[in-house]
Amino acid sequence: MTARIIDGKTYAEGLRARIAGHVARLQREHGITPGLAVVIVGEDPASKVYVSNKARQTAEVGMFSEKHELPADTSEAELLELIERLNKNDKVHGILVQLPLPGHIDPNKVINVISPDKDVDCFTPASVGKLTIGLPGPVSCTPLGCLMLLRDQLGSLSGLNAVIVGRSNLVGKPMAQLLLRENCTVTIAHSRTRDLPDVVRRADIVVAAVGRPRMIKGDWIKPGATVIDVGINRVPAPEKGEGKTRLVGDVDFDAAAQVAGAITPVPGGVGPMTIACLLANTITTASLINGLTPPKDLTP
Ligand code: GUN
């Protein structure tokens, strides 16, 4: 069997087009322009690219977009003060502070200052609580993207065995909450899980989010399973020339694609969904802040 390749890039383009439609409707019917502020501290090149992409795609769907690039020696107090200002700014419905932050700034302090109403990353304890009990609010971007791709592939997920490999606050834990809400039987596996290959072999759905290149082997995959690879790992690629690198996921793609029913590639699978879901969350928070019901097609 050769798996269907799940094209996240094309799905994300369609999602952004739908988001642009929601932006136009909110402006036309309610006079609301959803706005997102992104904040970066320091000069990490990869983070700067991510943040620029986020700001650009925000503007492209017609939203108000604001980018704050702060020097690496910005004090914690200065950053907290900026966030307080953004909390009060009516043009801003979403605040994203790019992680990681420089070592002298406590990320938990920063996250706790972001208004839960504008927490488009779903990082604050209040947002995580809402997600867990199923109240309306922003949803962790990458897990929301994975869920949209899974629903698009499988329709109903009810009753399926889902194994998530990785227990991070960013992906593993919120992914488990979302899949539970879909009536999956959910297992969160991690570095201490015994007999990991056997656990993964029971999965109708595998979500790989461990951050270890090609760790999940082809013979761990149940025939016909749907495999969502969240990993983005840069590895040496001598075949491309000396010193060259390329991106691979947490799944051994070539081997898994021989067994799975459907699989996301890296790049071009989950990655493009994350920013699109950030924009979706900004529509959600802009709606909720203004007492409106968020669009159903952008929420779990
Ligand atoms: N750094 C890497 N991924 C993310 C993310 O999803 N949100 C934020 N704020 N920072 C990140």
PDB file of C-alpha atoms and ligand atoms in Angstrom:
ATOM      1  CA  MET A   1       0.000   0.000   0.000  1.00  0.00           C
ATOM      2  CA  THR A   2       1.155   3.519  -0.718  1.00  0.00           C
ATOM      3  CA  ALA A   3      -0.269   6.218   1.498  1.00  0.00           C
ATOM      4  CA  ARG A   4      -2.233   9.230   0.345  1.00  0.00           C
ATOM      5  CA  ILE A   5      -0.093  12.322   0.911  1.00  0.00           C
ATOM      6  CA  ILE A   6      -1.928  14.909   3.013  1.00  0.00           C
ATOM      7  CA  ASP A   7      -1.254  18.273   1.383  1.00  0.00           C
ATOM      8  CA  GLY A   8      -1.207  20.770   4.259  1.00  0.00           C
ATOM      9  CA  LYS A   9       0.041  23.572   2.032  1.00  0.00           C
ATOM     10  CA  THR A  10      -3.034  23.440  -0.213  1.00  0.00           C
ATOM     11  CA  TYR A  11      -5.394  22.957   2.753  1.00  0.00           C
ATOM     12  CA  ALA A  12      -3.838  25.984   4.502  1.00  0.00           C
ATOM     13  CA  GLU A  13      -4.307  28.115   1.350  1.00  0.00           C
ATOM     14  CA  GLY A  14      -8.007  27.241   1.337  1.00  0.00           C
ATOM     15  CA  LEU A  15      -8.252  27.961   5.063  1.00  0.00           C
ATOM     16  CA  ARG A  16      -6.634  31.386   4.614  1.00  0.00           C
ATOM     17  CA  ALA A  17      -9.123  32.166   1.838  1.00  0.00           C
ATOM     18  CA  ARG A  18     -11.988  31.279   4.196  1.00  0.00           C
ATOM     19  CA  ILE A  19     -10.392  33.433   6.911  1.00  0.00           C
ATOM     20  CA  ALA A  20     -10.180  36.380   4.484  1.00  0.00           C
ATOM     21  CA  GLY A  21     -13.914  35.891   3.880  1.00  0.00           C
ATOM     22  CA  HIS A  22     -14.587  36.045   7.631  1.00  0.00           C
ATOM     23  CA  VAL A  23     -12.459  39.199   7.960  1.00  0.00           C
ATOM     24  CA  ALA A  24     -14.457  40.883   5.169  1.00  0.00           C
ATOM     25  CA  ARG A  25     -17.756  39.806   6.788  1.00  0.00           C
ATOM     26  CA  LEU A  26     -16.735  41.067  10.251  1.00  0.00           C
ATOM     27  CA  GLN A  27     -15.778  44.417   8.701  1.00  0.00           C
ATOM     28  CA  ARG A  28     -18.953  44.668   6.604  1.00  0.00           C
ATOM     29  CA  GLU A  29     -21.499  43.496   9.165  1.00  0.00           C
ATOM     30  CA  HIS A  30     -19.944  44.630  12.447  1.00  0.00           C
ATOM     31  CA  GLY A  31     -17.286  47.242  11.623  1.00  0.00           C
ATOM     32  CA  ILE A  32     -14.610  45.007  13.209  1.00  0.00           C
ATOM     33  CA  THR A  33     -11.135  44.563  11.722  1.00  0.00           C
ATOM     34  CA  PRO A  34      -9.479  41.644  13.576  1.00  0.00           C
ATOM     35  CA  GLY A  35      -5.948  42.570  14.640  1.00  0.00           C
ATOM     36  CA  LEU A  36      -2.890  40.555  15.648  1.00  0.00           C
ATOM     37  CA  ALA A  37       0.265  41.842  17.339  1.00  0.00           C
ATOM     38  CA  VAL A  38       3.376  39.674  17.153  1.00  0.00           C
ATOM     39  CA  VAL A  39       6.326  40.293  19.453  1.00  0.00           C
ATOM     40  CA  ILE A  40       9.864  38.990  19.130  1.00  0.00           C
ATOM     41  CA  VAL A  41      12.801  39.637  21.444  1.00  0.00           C
ATOM     42  CA  GLY A  42      16.301  39.043  20.086  1.00  0.00           C
ATOM     43  CA  GLU A  43      17.908  38.103  16.812  1.00  0.00           C
ATOM     44  CA  ASP A  44      17.350  34.360  16.383  1.00  0.00           C
ATOM     45  CA  PRO A  45      17.221  34.074  12.558  1.00  0.00           C
ATOM     46  CA  ALA A  46      14.671  31.222  12.404  1.00  0.00           C
ATOM     47  CA  SER A  47      12.347  32.980  14.878  1.00  0.00           C
ATOM     48  CA  LYS A  48      12.631  36.224  12.913  1.00  0.00           C
ATOM     49  CA  VAL A  49      11.539  34.435   9.743  1.00  0.00           C
ATOM     50  CA  TYR A  50       8.579  32.806  11.550  1.00  0.00           C
ATOM     51  CA  VAL A  51       7.458  36.117  13.017  1.00  0.00           C
ATOM     52  CA  SER A  52       7.762  37.961   9.708  1.00  0.00           C
ATOM     53  CA  ASN A  53       5.698  35.228   8.029  1.00  0.00           C
ATOM     54  CA  LYS A  54       3.055  35.531  10.740  1.00  0.00           C
ATOM     55  CA  ALA A  55       2.841  39.321  10.359  1.00  0.00           C
ATOM     56  CA  ARG A  56       2.765  39.120   6.547  1.00  0.00           C
ATOM     57  CA  GLN A  57       0.058  36.455   6.387  1.00  0.00           C
ATOM     58  CA  THR A  58      -2.024  38.425   8.916  1.00  0.00           C
ATOM     59  CA  ALA A  59      -1.987  41.468   6.631  1.00  0.00           C
ATOM     60  CA  GLU A  60      -2.647  39.310   3.544  1.00  0.00           C
ATOM     61  CA  VAL A  61      -6.042  38.138   4.875  1.00  0.00           C
ATOM     62  CA  GLY A  62      -7.045  41.761   5.516  1.00  0.00           C
ATOM     63  CA  MET A  63      -6.397  41.897   9.270  1.00  0.00           C
ATOM     64  CA  PHE A  64      -4.671  44.654  11.184  1.00  0.00           C
ATOM     65  CA  SER A  65      -1.083  43.458  11.719  1.00  0.00           C
ATOM     66  CA  GLU A  66       1.497  44.863  14.109  1.00  0.00           C
ATOM     67  CA  LYS A  67       5.061  43.564  14.555  1.00  0.00           C
ATOM     68  CA  HIS A  68       7.238  44.482  17.557  1.00  0.00           C
ATOM     69  CA  GLU A  69      10.905  43.552  17.136  1.00  0.00           C
ATOM     70  CA  LEU A  70      12.725  44.196  20.399  1.00  0.00           C
ATOM     71  CA  PRO A  71      16.486  43.989  20.979  1.00  0.00           C
ATOM     72  CA  ALA A  72      17.921  40.974  22.834  1.00  0.00           C
ATOM     73  CA  ASP A  73      18.761  43.116  25.897  1.00  0.00           C
ATOM     74  CA  THR A  74      15.141  44.236  26.393  1.00  0.00           C
ATOM     75  CA  SER A  75      14.338  43.889  30.095  1.00  0.00           C
ATOM     76  CA  GLU A  76      11.545  41.675  31.365  1.00  0.00           C
ATOM     77  CA  ALA A  77       9.800  44.772  32.752  1.00  0.00           C
ATOM     78  CA  GLU A  78       9.877  46.488  29.334  1.00  0.00           C
ATOM     79  CA  LEU A  79       8.380  43.428  27.651  1.00  0.00           C
ATOM     80  CA  LEU A  80       5.656  43.125  30.300  1.00  0.00           C
ATOM     81  CA  GLU A  81       4.859  46.811  29.835  1.00  0.00           C
ATOM     82  CA  LEU A  82       4.465  46.340  26.061  1.00  0.00           C
ATOM     83  CA  ILE A  83       2.103  43.404  26.612  1.00  0.00           C
ATOM     84  CA  GLU A  84       0.021  45.472  29.069  1.00  0.00           C
ATOM     85  CA  ARG A  85      -0.280  48.161  26.390  1.00  0.00           C
ATOM     86  CA  LEU A  86      -1.349  45.575  23.792  1.00  0.00           C
ATOM     87  CA  ASN A  87      -3.887  44.132  26.262  1.00  0.00           C
ATOM     88  CA  LYS A  88      -5.522  47.581  26.372  1.00  0.00           C
ATOM     89  CA  ASN A  89      -5.261  48.334  22.626  1.00  0.00           C
ATOM     90  CA  ASP A  90      -8.722  47.891  21.040  1.00  0.00           C
ATOM     91  CA  LYS A  91      -7.218  47.364  17.570  1.00  0.00           C
ATOM     92  CA  VAL A  92      -5.439  44.229  18.823  1.00  0.00           C
ATOM     93  CA  HIS A  93      -7.478  41.030  19.351  1.00  0.00           C
ATOM     94  CA  GLY A  94      -4.550  38.631  19.455  1.00  0.00           C
ATOM     95  CA  ILE A  95      -1.092  38.833  21.057  1.00  0.00           C
ATOM     96  CA  LEU A  96       1.676  36.402  20.176  1.00  0.00           C
ATOM     97  CA  VAL A  97       5.043  36.525  21.913  1.00  0.00           C
ATOM     98  CA  GLN A  98       7.466  34.349  19.977  1.00  0.00           C
ATOM     99  CA  LEU A  99       9.250  31.707  22.072  1.00  0.00           C
ATOM    100  CA  PRO A 100      11.939  31.010  23.067  1.00  0.00           C
ATOM    101  CA  LEU A 101      12.710  34.268  24.869  1.00  0.00           C
ATOM    102  CA  PRO A 102      16.250  35.287  25.927  1.00  0.00           C
ATOM    103  CA  GLY A 103      17.398  33.598  29.143  1.00  0.00           C
ATOM    104  CA  HIS A 104      16.938  36.663  31.366  1.00  0.00           C
ATOM    105  CA  ILE A 105      13.178  36.752  30.686  1.00  0.00           C
ATOM    106  CA  ASP A 106      10.856  34.294  32.443  1.00  0.00           C
ATOM    107  CA  PRO A 107       8.459  32.953  29.764  1.00  0.00           C
ATOM    108  CA  ASN A 108       5.840  31.974  32.364  1.00  0.00           C
ATOM    109  CA  LYS A 109       5.726  35.531  33.718  1.00  0.00           C
ATOM    110  CA  VAL A 110       5.260  36.825  30.186  1.00  0.00           C
ATOM    111  CA  ILE A 111       2.546  34.309  29.295  1.00  0.00           C
ATOM    112  CA  ASN A 112       0.669  35.094  32.490  1.00  0.00           C
ATOM    113  CA  VAL A 113       0.476  38.790  31.610  1.00  0.00           C
ATOM    114  CA  ILE A 114      -1.161  38.170  28.211  1.00  0.00           C
ATOM    115  CA  SER A 115      -4.907  38.736  28.506  1.00  0.00           C
ATOM    116  CA  PRO A 116      -6.584  35.313  28.108  1.00  0.00           C
ATOM    117  CA  ASP A 117      -9.079  37.081  25.809  1.00  0.00           C
ATOM    118  CA  LYS A 118      -6.206  37.810  23.376  1.00  0.00           C
ATOM    119  CA  ASP A 119      -4.191  34.623  23.925  1.00  0.00           C
ATOM    120  CA  VAL A 120      -4.111  33.339  20.324  1.00  0.00           C
ATOM    121  CA  ASP A 121      -1.398  30.793  21.189  1.00  0.00           C
ATOM    122  CA  CYS A 122      -3.636  29.222  23.886  1.00  0.00           C
ATOM    123  CA  PHE A 123      -0.715  29.359  26.327  1.00  0.00           C
ATOM    124  CA  THR A 124      -2.347  30.948  29.406  1.00  0.00           C
ATOM    125  CA  PRO A 125      -3.748  28.728  32.170  1.00  0.00           C
ATOM    126  CA  ALA A 126      -7.224  30.207  31.536  1.00  0.00           C
ATOM    127  CA  SER A 127      -7.130  29.281  27.822  1.00  0.00           C
ATOM    128  CA  VAL A 128      -5.777  25.795  28.551  1.00  0.00           C
ATOM    129  CA  GLY A 129      -8.604  25.326  31.075  1.00  0.00           C
ATOM    130  CA  LYS A 130     -11.236  26.406  28.534  1.00  0.00           C
ATOM    131  CA  LEU A 131      -9.821  24.043  25.939  1.00  0.00           C
ATOM    132  CA  THR A 132      -9.886  21.194  28.455  1.00  0.00           C
ATOM    133  CA  ILE A 133     -13.529  21.655  29.430  1.00  0.00           C
ATOM    134  CA  GLY A 134     -14.694  22.582  25.932  1.00  0.00           C
ATOM    135  CA  LEU A 135     -15.548  26.278  26.371  1.00  0.00           C
ATOM    136  CA  PRO A 136     -15.216  28.648  23.398  1.00  0.00           C
ATOM    137  CA  GLY A 137     -11.794  30.245  23.055  1.00  0.00           C
ATOM    138  CA  PRO A 138      -8.546  30.045  21.149  1.00  0.00           C
ATOM    139  CA  VAL A 139      -7.118  26.576  20.521  1.00  0.00           C
ATOM    140  CA  SER A 140      -3.414  25.661  20.353  1.00  0.00           C
ATOM    141  CA  CYS A 141      -2.479  26.398  16.737  1.00  0.00           C
ATOM    142  CA  THR A 142      -0.576  23.271  15.713  1.00  0.00           C
ATOM    143  CA  PRO A 143      -3.047  20.805  17.289  1.00  0.00           C
ATOM    144  CA  LEU A 144      -5.949  22.704  15.692  1.00  0.00           C
ATOM    145  CA  GLY A 145      -4.199  22.375  12.332  1.00  0.00           C
ATOM    146  CA  CYS A 146      -3.670  18.637  12.876  1.00  0.00           C
ATOM    147  CA  LEU A 147      -7.338  18.205  13.791  1.00  0.00           C
ATOM    148  CA  MET A 148      -8.509  20.021  10.665  1.00  0.00           C
ATOM    149  CA  LEU A 149      -6.344  17.760   8.479  1.00  0.00           C
ATOM    150  CA  LEU A 150      -7.580  14.626  10.279  1.00  0.00           C
ATOM    151  CA  ARG A 151     -11.233  15.606   9.880  1.00  0.00           C
ATOM    152  CA  ASP A 152     -10.651  16.406   6.231  1.00  0.00           C
ATOM    153  CA  GLN A 153      -9.157  12.928   5.689  1.00  0.00           C
ATOM    154  CA  LEU A 154     -11.367  10.810   7.905  1.00  0.00           C
ATOM    155  CA  GLY A 155     -14.629  12.666   8.518  1.00  0.00           C
ATOM    156  CA  SER A 156     -15.746  11.412  11.938  1.00  0.00           C
ATOM    157  CA  LEU A 157     -12.917  10.405  14.285  1.00  0.00           C
ATOM    158  CA  SER A 158     -15.300   8.858  16.804  1.00  0.00           C
ATOM    159  CA  GLY A 159     -14.103   5.622  18.367  1.00  0.00           C
ATOM    160  CA  LEU A 160     -10.693   5.635  16.689  1.00  0.00           C
ATOM    161  CA  ASN A 161      -7.532   4.792  18.620  1.00  0.00           C
ATOM    162  CA  ALA A 162      -5.245   7.829  18.604  1.00  0.00           C
ATOM    163  CA  VAL A 163      -1.657   7.644  19.822  1.00  0.00           C
ATOM    164  CA  ILE A 164       0.171  10.917  20.357  1.00  0.00           C
ATOM    165  CA  VAL A 165       3.914  10.561  20.732  1.00  0.00           C
ATOM    166  CA  GLY A 166       5.132  13.535  22.783  1.00  0.00           C
ATOM    167  CA  ARG A 167       3.635  15.242  25.837  1.00  0.00           C
ATOM    168  CA  SER A 168       4.574  18.896  25.364  1.00  0.00           C
ATOM    169  CA  ASN A 169       2.330  21.743  26.496  1.00  0.00           C
ATOM    170  CA  LEU A 170       2.572  23.139  22.944  1.00  0.00           C
ATOM    171  CA  VAL A 171       1.390  20.049  21.040  1.00  0.00           C
ATOM    172  CA  GLY A 172       0.994  16.693  22.850  1.00  0.00           C
ATOM    173  CA  LYS A 173      -1.283  17.712  25.720  1.00  0.00           C
ATOM    174  CA  PRO A 174      -3.659  20.012  23.780  1.00  0.00           C
ATOM    175  CA  MET A 175      -3.779  17.485  20.908  1.00  0.00           C
ATOM    176  CA  ALA A 176      -4.972  14.862  23.399  1.00  0.00           C
ATOM    177  CA  GLN A 177      -7.737  17.189  24.615  1.00  0.00           C
ATOM    178  CA  LEU A 178      -8.924  17.881  21.067  1.00  0.00           C
ATOM    179  CA  LEU A 179      -8.950  14.197  20.097  1.00  0.00           C
ATOM    180  CA  LEU A 180     -10.823  13.308  23.292  1.00  0.00           C
ATOM    181  CA  ARG A 181     -13.458  15.853  22.302  1.00  0.00           C
ATOM    182  CA  GLU A 182     -13.711  13.979  18.979  1.00  0.00           C
ATOM    183  CA  ASN A 183     -14.464  10.759  20.911  1.00  0.00           C
ATOM    184  CA  CYS A 184     -11.133   9.121  20.111  1.00  0.00           C
ATOM    185  CA  THR A 185      -9.546   6.715  22.573  1.00  0.00           C
ATOM    186  CA  VAL A 186      -6.388   8.669  23.298  1.00  0.00           C
ATOM    187  CA  THR A 187      -2.965   7.480  24.432  1.00  0.00           C
ATOM    188  CA  ILE A 188      -0.159   9.950  25.113  1.00  0.00           C
ATOM    189  CA  ALA A 189       3.141   8.142  24.697  1.00  0.00           C
ATOM    190  CA  HIS A 190       6.490   9.669  25.623  1.00  0.00           C
ATOM    191  CA  SER A 191      10.158   8.955  26.248  1.00  0.00           C
ATOM    192  CA  ARG A 192       9.405   6.647  29.198  1.00  0.00           C
ATOM    193  CA  THR A 193       6.653   4.666  27.475  1.00  0.00           C
ATOM    194  CA  ARG A 194       7.363   0.937  27.473  1.00  0.00           C
ATOM    195  CA  ASP A 195       7.144  -0.989  24.204  1.00  0.00           C
ATOM    196  CA  LEU A 196       6.556   2.192  22.205  1.00  0.00           C
ATOM    197  CA  PRO A 197       6.469   0.398  18.821  1.00  0.00           C
ATOM    198  CA  ASP A 198       3.643  -1.854  20.060  1.00  0.00           C
ATOM    199  CA  VAL A 199       1.722   1.108  21.441  1.00  0.00           C
ATOM    200  CA  VAL A 200       2.008   2.942  18.110  1.00  0.00           C
ATOM    201  CA  ARG A 201       0.984  -0.229  16.207  1.00  0.00           C
ATOM    202  CA  ARG A 202      -2.454  -0.071  17.855  1.00  0.00           C
ATOM    203  CA  ALA A 203      -3.115   3.427  16.512  1.00  0.00           C
ATOM    204  CA  ASP A 204      -5.631   4.314  13.817  1.00  0.00           C
ATOM    205  CA  ILE A 205      -4.254   7.847  14.156  1.00  0.00           C
ATOM    206  CA  VAL A 206      -0.610   8.617  14.995  1.00  0.00           C
ATOM    207  CA  VAL A 207       0.417  12.157  15.892  1.00  0.00           C
ATOM    208  CA  ALA A 208       4.214  12.360  16.108  1.00  0.00           C
ATOM    209  CA  ALA A 209       5.471  15.333  18.119  1.00  0.00           C
ATOM    210  CA  VAL A 210       8.717  14.312  19.783  1.00  0.00           C
ATOM    211  CA  GLY A 211      11.288  16.404  17.954  1.00  0.00           C
ATOM    212  CA  ARG A 212      13.530  13.458  17.049  1.00  0.00           C
ATOM    213  CA  PRO A 213      14.311  12.956  13.368  1.00  0.00           C
ATOM    214  CA  ARG A 214      12.690   9.844  11.808  1.00  0.00           C
ATOM    215  CA  MET A 215      12.235   8.175  15.205  1.00  0.00           C
ATOM    216  CA  ILE A 216       8.957   6.481  14.300  1.00  0.00           C
ATOM    217  CA  LYS A 217       9.664   3.599  11.980  1.00  0.00           C
ATOM    218  CA  GLY A 218       7.576   2.201   9.147  1.00  0.00           C
ATOM    219  CA  ASP A 219       6.974  -1.125  10.882  1.00  0.00           C
ATOM    220  CA  TRP A 220       5.472   0.681  13.896  1.00  0.00           C
ATOM    221  CA  ILE A 221       2.560   1.839  11.742  1.00  0.00           C
ATOM    222  CA  LYS A 222      -0.686  -0.127  11.528  1.00  0.00           C
ATOM    223  CA  PRO A 223      -1.635  -0.731   7.882  1.00  0.00           C
ATOM    224  CA  GLY A 224      -4.052   1.968   6.754  1.00  0.00           C
ATOM    225  CA  ALA A 225      -3.422   4.291   9.723  1.00  0.00           C
ATOM    226  CA  THR A 226      -3.426   8.078   9.337  1.00  0.00           C
ATOM    227  CA  VAL A 227      -0.068   9.577  10.303  1.00  0.00           C
ATOM    228  CA  ILE A 228       0.331  13.242  11.261  1.00  0.00           C
ATOM    229  CA  ASP A 229       3.973  14.283  11.562  1.00  0.00           C
ATOM    230  CA  VAL A 230       4.473  17.467  13.588  1.00  0.00           C
ATOM    231  CA  GLY A 231       8.279  17.177  13.705  1.00  0.00           C
ATOM    232  CA  ILE A 232      10.470  19.698  11.910  1.00  0.00           C
ATOM    233  CA  ASN A 233      14.085  18.560  12.258  1.00  0.00           C
ATOM    234  CA  ARG A 234      17.038  19.889  10.313  1.00  0.00           C
ATOM    235  CA  VAL A 235      19.477  17.099   9.398  1.00  0.00           C
ATOM    236  CA  PRO A 236      22.651  16.964   7.301  1.00  0.00           C
ATOM    237  CA  ALA A 237      21.998  16.258   3.603  1.00  0.00           C
ATOM    238  CA  PRO A 238      25.370  15.344   2.063  1.00  0.00           C
ATOM    239  CA  GLU A 239      23.513  14.225  -1.097  1.00  0.00           C
ATOM    240  CA  LYS A 240      22.712  17.934  -1.703  1.00  0.00           C
ATOM    241  CA  GLY A 241      26.331  18.960  -1.280  1.00  0.00           C
ATOM    242  CA  GLU A 242      28.831  19.567   1.477  1.00  0.00           C
ATOM    243  CA  GLY A 243      27.403  21.325   4.531  1.00  0.00           C
ATOM    244  CA  LYS A 244      23.851  21.216   3.136  1.00  0.00           C
ATOM    245  CA  THR A 245      20.854  20.328   5.309  1.00  0.00           C
ATOM    246  CA  ARG A 246      17.212  19.411   4.849  1.00  0.00           C
ATOM    247  CA  LEU A 247      14.067  19.142   6.937  1.00  0.00           C
ATOM    248  CA  VAL A 248      12.679  15.788   8.060  1.00  0.00           C
ATOM    249  CA  GLY A 249       9.853  14.870  10.406  1.00  0.00           C
ATOM    250  CA  ASP A 250       9.662  12.599  13.449  1.00  0.00           C
ATOM    251  CA  VAL A 251       8.438   9.766  11.220  1.00  0.00           C
ATOM    252  CA  ASP A 252      10.548   7.742   8.786  1.00  0.00           C
ATOM    253  CA  PHE A 253       8.416   9.019   5.919  1.00  0.00           C
ATOM    254  CA  ASP A 254       9.535   6.722   3.087  1.00  0.00           C
ATOM    255  CA  ALA A 255       8.964   3.560   5.116  1.00  0.00           C
ATOM    256  CA  ALA A 256       5.754   4.749   6.812  1.00  0.00           C
ATOM    257  CA  ALA A 257       4.252   5.823   3.476  1.00  0.00           C
ATOM    258  CA  GLN A 258       4.421   2.154   2.351  1.00  0.00           C
ATOM    259  CA  VAL A 259       2.125   1.124   5.217  1.00  0.00           C
ATOM    260  CA  ALA A 260      -0.054   4.077   6.237  1.00  0.00           C
ATOM    261  CA  GLY A 261      -3.380   5.006   4.654  1.00  0.00           C
ATOM    262  CA  ALA A 262      -2.494   8.694   4.660  1.00  0.00           C
ATOM    263  CA  ILE A 263       0.500  10.685   5.889  1.00  0.00           C
ATOM    264  CA  THR A 264       1.634  14.311   6.138  1.00  0.00           C
ATOM    265  CA  PRO A 265       4.977  15.149   4.485  1.00  0.00           C
ATOM    266  CA  VAL A 266       7.668  17.366   6.034  1.00  0.00           C
ATOM    267  CA  PRO A 267       7.811  20.068   4.820  1.00  0.00           C
ATOM    268  CA  GLY A 268       4.357  20.808   3.413  1.00  0.00           C
ATOM    269  CA  GLY A 269       2.174  18.950   5.922  1.00  0.00           C
ATOM    270  CA  VAL A 270       1.407  20.325   9.366  1.00  0.00           C
ATOM    271  CA  GLY A 271       3.821  23.299   9.142  1.00  0.00           C
ATOM    272  CA  PRO A 272       1.718  25.524   6.853  1.00  0.00           C
ATOM    273  CA  MET A 273      -1.356  24.867   9.017  1.00  0.00           C
ATOM    274  CA  THR A 274       0.107  26.445  12.155  1.00  0.00           C
ATOM    275  CA  ILE A 275       0.123  30.061  10.946  1.00  0.00           C
ATOM    276  CA  ALA A 276      -3.263  29.638   9.248  1.00  0.00           C
ATOM    277  CA  CYS A 277      -4.660  28.452  12.598  1.00  0.00           C
ATOM    278  CA  LEU A 278      -3.098  31.453  14.349  1.00  0.00           C
ATOM    279  CA  LEU A 279      -5.152  33.633  11.999  1.00  0.00           C
ATOM    280  CA  ALA A 280      -8.216  31.466  12.697  1.00  0.00           C
ATOM    281  CA  ASN A 281      -7.710  32.022  16.437  1.00  0.00           C
ATOM    282  CA  THR A 282      -7.516  35.780  15.876  1.00  0.00           C
ATOM    283  CA  ILE A 283     -10.962  35.638  14.216  1.00  0.00           C
ATOM    284  CA  THR A 284     -12.166  33.599  17.217  1.00  0.00           C
ATOM    285  CA  THR A 285     -10.833  36.063  19.819  1.00  0.00           C
ATOM    286  CA  ALA A 286     -12.016  39.111  17.812  1.00  0.00           C
ATOM    287  CA  SER A 287     -15.488  37.546  17.692  1.00  0.00           C
ATOM    288  CA  LEU A 288     -15.606  36.661  21.391  1.00  0.00           C
ATOM    289  CA  ILE A 289     -14.241  40.064  22.515  1.00  0.00           C
ATOM    290  CA  ASN A 290     -17.129  41.647  20.582  1.00  0.00           C
ATOM    291  CA  GLY A 291     -19.790  39.294  21.952  1.00  0.00           C
ATOM    292  CA  LEU A 292     -20.139  37.354  18.683  1.00  0.00           C
ATOM    293  CA  THR A 293     -20.151  33.583  18.173  1.00  0.00           C
ATOM    294  CA  PRO A 294     -16.884  32.543  16.463  1.00  0.00           C
ATOM    295  CA  PRO A 295     -17.262  30.953  13.006  1.00  0.00           C
ATOM    296  CA  LYS A 296     -17.860  27.209  13.354  1.00  0.00           C
ATOM    297  CA  ASP A 297     -15.452  26.293  10.541  1.00  0.00           C
ATOM    298  CA  LEU A 298     -12.497  27.833  12.433  1.00  0.00           C
ATOM    299  CA  THR A 299     -13.058  26.147  15.806  1.00  0.00           C
ATOM    300  CA  PRO A 300     -12.945  22.492  16.928  1.00  0.00           C
TER     301      PRO A 300
HETATM  302  N1  GUN B   1       7.905  29.175  18.980  1.00  0.00           N
HETATM  303  C1  GUN B   1       7.787  28.010  18.307  1.00  0.00           C
HETATM  304  N2  GUN B   1       6.488  27.707  18.104  1.00  0.00           N
HETATM  305  C2  GUN B   1       5.767  28.705  18.661  1.00  0.00           C
HETATM  306  C3  GUN B   1       4.370  28.958  18.764  1.00  0.00           C
HETATM  307  O1  GUN B   1       3.508  28.203  18.310  1.00  0.00           O
HETATM  308  N3  GUN B   1       4.044  30.111  19.411  1.00  0.00           N
HETATM  309  C4  GUN B   1       4.956  30.947  19.935  1.00  0.00           C
HETATM  310  N4  GUN B   1       4.522  32.033  20.561  1.00  0.00           N
HETATM  311  N5  GUN B   1       6.266  30.735  19.854  1.00  0.00           N
HETATM  312  C5  GUN B   1       6.660  29.623  19.218  1.00  0.00           C
END
